[in-house]
Short mmCIF file of C-alpha atoms in Angstrom, two decimals:
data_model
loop_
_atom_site.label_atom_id
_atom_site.label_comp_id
_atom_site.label_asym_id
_atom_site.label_seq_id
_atom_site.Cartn_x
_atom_site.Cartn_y
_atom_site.Cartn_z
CA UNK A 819 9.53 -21.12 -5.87
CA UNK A 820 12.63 -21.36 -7.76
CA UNK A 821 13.69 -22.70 -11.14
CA UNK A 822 17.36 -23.83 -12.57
CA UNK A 823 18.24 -21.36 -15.91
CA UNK A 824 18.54 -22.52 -19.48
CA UNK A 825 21.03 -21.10 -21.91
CA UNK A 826 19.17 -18.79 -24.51
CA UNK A 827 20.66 -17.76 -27.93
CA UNK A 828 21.23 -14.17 -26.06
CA UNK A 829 23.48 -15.74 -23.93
CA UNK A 830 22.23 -13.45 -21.29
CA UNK A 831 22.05 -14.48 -17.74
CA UNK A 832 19.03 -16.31 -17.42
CA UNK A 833 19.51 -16.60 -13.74
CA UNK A 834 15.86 -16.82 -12.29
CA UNK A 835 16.61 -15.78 -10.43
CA UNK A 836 -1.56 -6.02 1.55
CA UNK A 837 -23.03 10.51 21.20
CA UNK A 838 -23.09 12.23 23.19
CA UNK A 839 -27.29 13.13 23.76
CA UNK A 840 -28.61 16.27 22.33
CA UNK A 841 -30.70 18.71 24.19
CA UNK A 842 -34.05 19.42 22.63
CA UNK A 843 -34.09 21.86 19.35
CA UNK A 844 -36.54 23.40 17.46
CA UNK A 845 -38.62 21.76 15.03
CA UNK A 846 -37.18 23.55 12.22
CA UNK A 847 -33.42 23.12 13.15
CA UNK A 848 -30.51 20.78 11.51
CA UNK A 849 -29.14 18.27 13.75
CA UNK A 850 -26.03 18.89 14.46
CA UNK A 851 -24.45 15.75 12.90
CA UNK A 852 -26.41 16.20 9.38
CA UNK A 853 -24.12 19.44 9.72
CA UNK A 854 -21.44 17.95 10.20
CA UNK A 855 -22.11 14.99 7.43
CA UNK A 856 -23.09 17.75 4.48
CA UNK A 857 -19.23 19.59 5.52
CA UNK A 858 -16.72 19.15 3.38
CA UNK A 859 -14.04 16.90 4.48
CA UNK A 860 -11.32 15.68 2.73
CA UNK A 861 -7.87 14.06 4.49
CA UNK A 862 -4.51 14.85 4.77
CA UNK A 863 -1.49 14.03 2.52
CA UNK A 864 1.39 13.57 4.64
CA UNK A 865 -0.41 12.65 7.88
CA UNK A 866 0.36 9.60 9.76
CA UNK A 867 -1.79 6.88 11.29
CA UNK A 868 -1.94 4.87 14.64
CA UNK A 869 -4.23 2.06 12.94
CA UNK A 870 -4.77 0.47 9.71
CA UNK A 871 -8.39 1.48 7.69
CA UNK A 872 -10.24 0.61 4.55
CA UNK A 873 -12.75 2.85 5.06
CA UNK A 874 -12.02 6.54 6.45
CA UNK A 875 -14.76 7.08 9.31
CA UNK A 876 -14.51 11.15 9.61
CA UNK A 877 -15.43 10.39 13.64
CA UNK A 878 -12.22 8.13 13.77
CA UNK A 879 -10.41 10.73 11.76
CA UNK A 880 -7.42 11.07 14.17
CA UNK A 881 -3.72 11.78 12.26
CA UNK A 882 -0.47 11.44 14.13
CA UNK A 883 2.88 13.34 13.60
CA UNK A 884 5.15 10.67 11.86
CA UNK A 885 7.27 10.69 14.38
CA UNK A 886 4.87 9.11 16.88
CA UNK A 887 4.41 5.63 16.46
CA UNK A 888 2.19 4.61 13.94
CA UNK A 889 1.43 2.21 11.02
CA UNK A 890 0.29 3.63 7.84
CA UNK A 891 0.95 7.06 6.18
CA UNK A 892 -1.12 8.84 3.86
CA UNK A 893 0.64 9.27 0.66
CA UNK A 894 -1.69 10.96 -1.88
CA UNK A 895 -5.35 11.86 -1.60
CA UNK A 896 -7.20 11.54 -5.12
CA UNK A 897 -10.57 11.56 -6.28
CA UNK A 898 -12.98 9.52 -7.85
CA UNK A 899 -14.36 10.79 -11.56
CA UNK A 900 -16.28 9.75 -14.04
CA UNK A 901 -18.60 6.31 -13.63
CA UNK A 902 -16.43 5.88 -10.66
CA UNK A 903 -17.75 9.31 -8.70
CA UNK A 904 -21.36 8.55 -10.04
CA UNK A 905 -22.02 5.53 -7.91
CA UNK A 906 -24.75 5.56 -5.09
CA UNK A 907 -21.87 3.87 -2.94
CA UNK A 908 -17.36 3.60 -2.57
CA UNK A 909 -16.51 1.70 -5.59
CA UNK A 910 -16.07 -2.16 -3.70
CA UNK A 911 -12.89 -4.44 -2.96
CA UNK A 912 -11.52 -5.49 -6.39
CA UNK A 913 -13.95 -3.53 -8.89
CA UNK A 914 -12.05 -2.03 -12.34
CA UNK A 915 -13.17 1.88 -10.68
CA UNK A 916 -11.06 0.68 -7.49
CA UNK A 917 -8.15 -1.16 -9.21
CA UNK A 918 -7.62 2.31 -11.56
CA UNK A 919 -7.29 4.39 -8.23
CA UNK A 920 -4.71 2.26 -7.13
CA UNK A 921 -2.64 2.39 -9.97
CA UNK A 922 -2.91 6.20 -9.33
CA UNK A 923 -2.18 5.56 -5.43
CA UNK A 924 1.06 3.20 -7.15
CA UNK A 925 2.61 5.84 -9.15
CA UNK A 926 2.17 8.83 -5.90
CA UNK A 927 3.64 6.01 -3.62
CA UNK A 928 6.65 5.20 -5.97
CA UNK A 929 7.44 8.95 -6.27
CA UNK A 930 6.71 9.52 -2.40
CA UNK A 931 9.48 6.87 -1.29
CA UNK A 932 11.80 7.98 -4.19
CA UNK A 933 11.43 4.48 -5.42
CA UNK A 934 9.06 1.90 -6.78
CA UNK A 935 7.80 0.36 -3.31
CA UNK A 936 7.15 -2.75 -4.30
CA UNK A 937 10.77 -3.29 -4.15
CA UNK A 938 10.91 -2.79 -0.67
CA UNK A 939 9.27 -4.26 2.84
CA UNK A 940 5.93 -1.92 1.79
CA UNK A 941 2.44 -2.70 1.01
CA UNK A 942 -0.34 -0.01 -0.61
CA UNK A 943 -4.09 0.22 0.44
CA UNK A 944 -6.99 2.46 -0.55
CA UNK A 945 -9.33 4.24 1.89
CA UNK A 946 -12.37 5.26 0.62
CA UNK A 947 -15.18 7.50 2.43
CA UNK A 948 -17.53 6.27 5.00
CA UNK A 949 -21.04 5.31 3.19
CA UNK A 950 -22.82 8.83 4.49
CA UNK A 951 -19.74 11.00 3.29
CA UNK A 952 -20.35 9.75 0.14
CA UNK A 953 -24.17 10.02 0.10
CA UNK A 954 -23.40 13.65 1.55
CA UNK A 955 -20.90 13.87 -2.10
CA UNK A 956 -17.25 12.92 -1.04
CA UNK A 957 -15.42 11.53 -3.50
CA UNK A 958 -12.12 11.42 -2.10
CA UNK A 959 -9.33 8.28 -1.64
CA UNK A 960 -6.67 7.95 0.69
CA UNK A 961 -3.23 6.32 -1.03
CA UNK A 962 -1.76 4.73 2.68
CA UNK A 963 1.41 3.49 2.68
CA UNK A 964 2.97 0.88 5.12
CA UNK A 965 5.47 -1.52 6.18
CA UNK A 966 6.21 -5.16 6.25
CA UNK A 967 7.60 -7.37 8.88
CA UNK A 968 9.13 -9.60 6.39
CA UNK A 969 9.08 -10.31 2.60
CA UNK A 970 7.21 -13.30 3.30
CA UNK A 971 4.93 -11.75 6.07
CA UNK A 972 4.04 -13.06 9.49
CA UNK A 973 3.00 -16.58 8.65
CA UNK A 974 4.42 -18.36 5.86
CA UNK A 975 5.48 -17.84 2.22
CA UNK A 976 2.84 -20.18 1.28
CA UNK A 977 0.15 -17.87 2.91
CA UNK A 978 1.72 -14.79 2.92
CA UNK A 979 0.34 -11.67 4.79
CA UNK A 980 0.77 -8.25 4.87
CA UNK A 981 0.10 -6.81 8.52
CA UNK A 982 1.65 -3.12 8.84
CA UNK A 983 4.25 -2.71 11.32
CA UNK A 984 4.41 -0.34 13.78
CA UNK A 985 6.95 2.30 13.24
CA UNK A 986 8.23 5.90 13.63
CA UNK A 987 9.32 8.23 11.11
CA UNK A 988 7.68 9.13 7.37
CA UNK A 989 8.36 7.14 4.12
CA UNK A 990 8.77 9.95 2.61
CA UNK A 991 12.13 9.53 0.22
CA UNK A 992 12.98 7.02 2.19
CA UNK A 993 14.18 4.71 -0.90
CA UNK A 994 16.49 7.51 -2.27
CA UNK A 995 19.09 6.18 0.35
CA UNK A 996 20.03 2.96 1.97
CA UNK A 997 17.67 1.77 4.07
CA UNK A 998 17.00 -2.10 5.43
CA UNK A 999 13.30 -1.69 4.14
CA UNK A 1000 15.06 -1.93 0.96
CA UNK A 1001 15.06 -5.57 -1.38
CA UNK A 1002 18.64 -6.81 -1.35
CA UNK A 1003 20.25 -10.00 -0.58
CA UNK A 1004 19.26 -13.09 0.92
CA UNK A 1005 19.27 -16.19 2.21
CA UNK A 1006 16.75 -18.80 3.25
CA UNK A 1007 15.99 -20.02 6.63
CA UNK A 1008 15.46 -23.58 7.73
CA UNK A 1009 11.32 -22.91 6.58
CA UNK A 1010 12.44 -21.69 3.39
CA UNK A 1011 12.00 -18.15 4.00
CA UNK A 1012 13.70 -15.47 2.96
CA UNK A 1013 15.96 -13.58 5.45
CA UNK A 1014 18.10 -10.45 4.54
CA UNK A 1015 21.89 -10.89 4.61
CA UNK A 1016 24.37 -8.57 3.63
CA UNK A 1017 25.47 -8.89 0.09
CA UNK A 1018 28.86 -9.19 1.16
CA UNK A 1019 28.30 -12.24 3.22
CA UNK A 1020 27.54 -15.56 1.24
CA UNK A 1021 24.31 -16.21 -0.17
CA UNK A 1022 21.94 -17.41 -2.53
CA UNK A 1023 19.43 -14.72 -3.48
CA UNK A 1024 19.20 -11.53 -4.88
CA UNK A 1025 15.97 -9.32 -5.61
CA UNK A 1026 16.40 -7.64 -8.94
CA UNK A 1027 12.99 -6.78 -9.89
CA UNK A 1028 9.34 -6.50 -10.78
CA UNK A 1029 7.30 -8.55 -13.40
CA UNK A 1030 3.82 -6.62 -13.54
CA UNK A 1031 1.15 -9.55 -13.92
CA UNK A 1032 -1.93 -9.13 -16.13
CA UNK A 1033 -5.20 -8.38 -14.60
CA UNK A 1034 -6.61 -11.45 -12.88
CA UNK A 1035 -7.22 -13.74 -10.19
CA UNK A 1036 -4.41 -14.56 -7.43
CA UNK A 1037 -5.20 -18.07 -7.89
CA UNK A 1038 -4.58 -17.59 -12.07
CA UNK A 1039 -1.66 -15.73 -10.78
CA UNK A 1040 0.04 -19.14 -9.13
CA UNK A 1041 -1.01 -21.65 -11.10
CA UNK A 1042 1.67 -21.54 -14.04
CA UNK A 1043 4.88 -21.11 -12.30
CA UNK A 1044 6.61 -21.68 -15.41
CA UNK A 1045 5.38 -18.50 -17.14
CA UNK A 1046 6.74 -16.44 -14.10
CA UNK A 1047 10.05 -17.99 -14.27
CA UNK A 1048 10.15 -17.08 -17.72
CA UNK A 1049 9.26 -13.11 -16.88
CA UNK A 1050 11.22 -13.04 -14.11
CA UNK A 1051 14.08 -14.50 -16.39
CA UNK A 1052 13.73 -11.03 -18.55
CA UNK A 1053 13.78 -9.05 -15.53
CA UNK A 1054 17.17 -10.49 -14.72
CA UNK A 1055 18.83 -10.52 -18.42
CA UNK A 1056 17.39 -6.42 -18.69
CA UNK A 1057 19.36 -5.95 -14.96
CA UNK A 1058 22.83 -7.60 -15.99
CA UNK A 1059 22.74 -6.79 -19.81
CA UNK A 1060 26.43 -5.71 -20.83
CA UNK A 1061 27.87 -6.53 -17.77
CA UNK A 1062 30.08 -9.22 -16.18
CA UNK A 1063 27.45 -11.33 -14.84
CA UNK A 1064 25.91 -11.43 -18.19
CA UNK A 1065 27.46 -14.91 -18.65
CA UNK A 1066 25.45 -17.34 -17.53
CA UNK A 1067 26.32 -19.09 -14.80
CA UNK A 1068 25.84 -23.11 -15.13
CA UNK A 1069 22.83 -24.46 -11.88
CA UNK A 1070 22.11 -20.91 -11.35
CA UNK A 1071 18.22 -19.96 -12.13
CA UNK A 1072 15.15 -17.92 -10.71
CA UNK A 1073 12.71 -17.61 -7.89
CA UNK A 1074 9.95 -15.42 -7.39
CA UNK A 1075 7.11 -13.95 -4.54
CA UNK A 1076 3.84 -13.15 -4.88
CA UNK A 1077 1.88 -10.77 -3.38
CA UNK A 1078 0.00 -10.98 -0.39
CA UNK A 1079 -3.80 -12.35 -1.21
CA UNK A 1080 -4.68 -9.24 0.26
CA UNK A 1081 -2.45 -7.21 -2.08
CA UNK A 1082 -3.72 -8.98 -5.12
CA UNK A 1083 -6.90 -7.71 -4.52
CA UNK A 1084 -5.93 -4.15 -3.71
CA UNK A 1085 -4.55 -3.67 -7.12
CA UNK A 1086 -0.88 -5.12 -6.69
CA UNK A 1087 0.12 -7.15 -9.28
CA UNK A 1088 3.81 -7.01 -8.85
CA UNK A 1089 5.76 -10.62 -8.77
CA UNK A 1090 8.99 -10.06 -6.92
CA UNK A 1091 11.64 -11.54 -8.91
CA UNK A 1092 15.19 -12.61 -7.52
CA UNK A 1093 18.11 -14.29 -8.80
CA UNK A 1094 19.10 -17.80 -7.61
CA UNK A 1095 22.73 -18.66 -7.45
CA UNK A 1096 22.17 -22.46 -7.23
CA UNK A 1097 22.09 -24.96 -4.85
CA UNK A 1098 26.04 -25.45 -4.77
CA UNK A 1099 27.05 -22.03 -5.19
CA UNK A 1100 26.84 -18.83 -3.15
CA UNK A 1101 27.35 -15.06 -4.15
CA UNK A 1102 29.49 -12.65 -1.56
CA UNK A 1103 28.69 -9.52 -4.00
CA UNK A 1104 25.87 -8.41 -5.46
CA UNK A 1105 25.12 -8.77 -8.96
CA UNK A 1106 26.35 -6.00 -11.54
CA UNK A 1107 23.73 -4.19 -13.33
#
């Protein structure tokens, strides 16, 4: 969605711009997989994985060398405390104890890439141990990290997704140089979605931030467009503040992208904002700031 700017008395740009069998054993003896359950097992930072998870089953436990192909990567592993670690089960999809590890899992994945993610084709899940791990006392949680085919995912902007890609190589400071995972500029495409362009090529659009919503639902999140456009307005005066494109620019104004549903409920909040040139007028630089 997109908006036209108004002047403000700053006179800042307002540009708006997701068994084997057993033999028999004695009466007395362990089975072999309680064993295994009460060992401690906790997962690997670093590590690389061929499939996407929301729960880490310790049998399917199977990490790949980055450099293989693979889809998500295991950024941080944290654990649960407090309330959190004392329940009888993994805190569920879109409870407060879940939504306060991913803001952990947020601030390790920003510092992992060497940038804030969300500013880039990336999405963030949480794994969480498999129901008897936890029984048996784990309290870990995987941080996995993973890439997007597109800003506006596979489908449409209007039902955006966030499938993980496959790829090869780690994320790891991959946002400290230039790199096309990397929010730029843009242009739209004949279903109004946005396609990467090099900023020295004409276009329309230019990503220059994050507005971090409040806590609620995804539809809360869409229903007032006009409150976005006015954060994402902010985000664009902070960027260009004391620079040449500080002027504003008559037509020019805002647009903005949600998260993926998915996303929301994961913990991302972040409402990618970008600068809109106008409908008449194209950029062939990016914007100062």
């Amino acid at each position: 969605m997109r908006r036209r700017l108004r002047g403000t008395a700053l006179g800042l740009l307002l540009a708006t711009l997701v068994t084997g069998c057993a033999g028999p054993t004695d009466a007395g003896a362990t089975p072999k997989w309680e064993s295994a359950s009460a060992a401690p097992f906790v997962p690997v930072a670093g590590a690389c994985h061929r499939e996407v998870e929301n729960v880490g089953y310790r049998f399917a436990y199977a990490p790949v060398d980055c450099a293989e192909v693979h889809r998500t990567e295991t950024v941080h592993v944290g654990t649960f405390t407090g309330a959190a670690a004392g329940r009888t089960t993994p805190p569920p999809a879109g409870s407060a104890d879940r939504r306060t590890a991913f803001k952990a899992c947020d601030a390790r994945a920003t510092a992992y890439a060497g940038a804030d993610w969300r500013g880039a084709l990336m999405s963030l899940r949480l794994v969480t141990p498999e129901p008897r791990d936890w029984t048996a006392g784990s309290r870990w949680y995987r941080c996995d990290l993973f890439t997007l085919s597109s800003i506006d995912g596979s489908s449409s902007r209007r039902n955006p997704d966030d499938f993980a890609t496959q790829r090869t190589g780690s994320l790891r400071g991959v946002l400290t140089r230039p790199s096309p995972l990397r929010f730029a500029c843009f242009d739209e495409d004949r279903w109004e979605n946005l396609a990467p362009v090099p900023c020295a090529r004409a276009h329309h659009f230019e990503y220059v931030g994050i507005w971090t919503a409040p806590e609620g639902t995804y539809e809360w999140a869409g229903r007032d467009p006009e409150v976005i456009y006015n954060h994402c307005q902010q985000v664009i005066a902070r960027r260009v503040r004391g620079t040449a494109d500080e002027r504003p620019v008559p037509g020019s104004g805002t647009m903005y992208r949600l998260p993926s549903p998915g996303a929301w409920q994961r913990g991302d909040r972040g409402i990618r904002c970008f600068y809109w040139s106008g409908e008449y007028r194209t950029m062939s630089r990016p914007l100062e700031g």
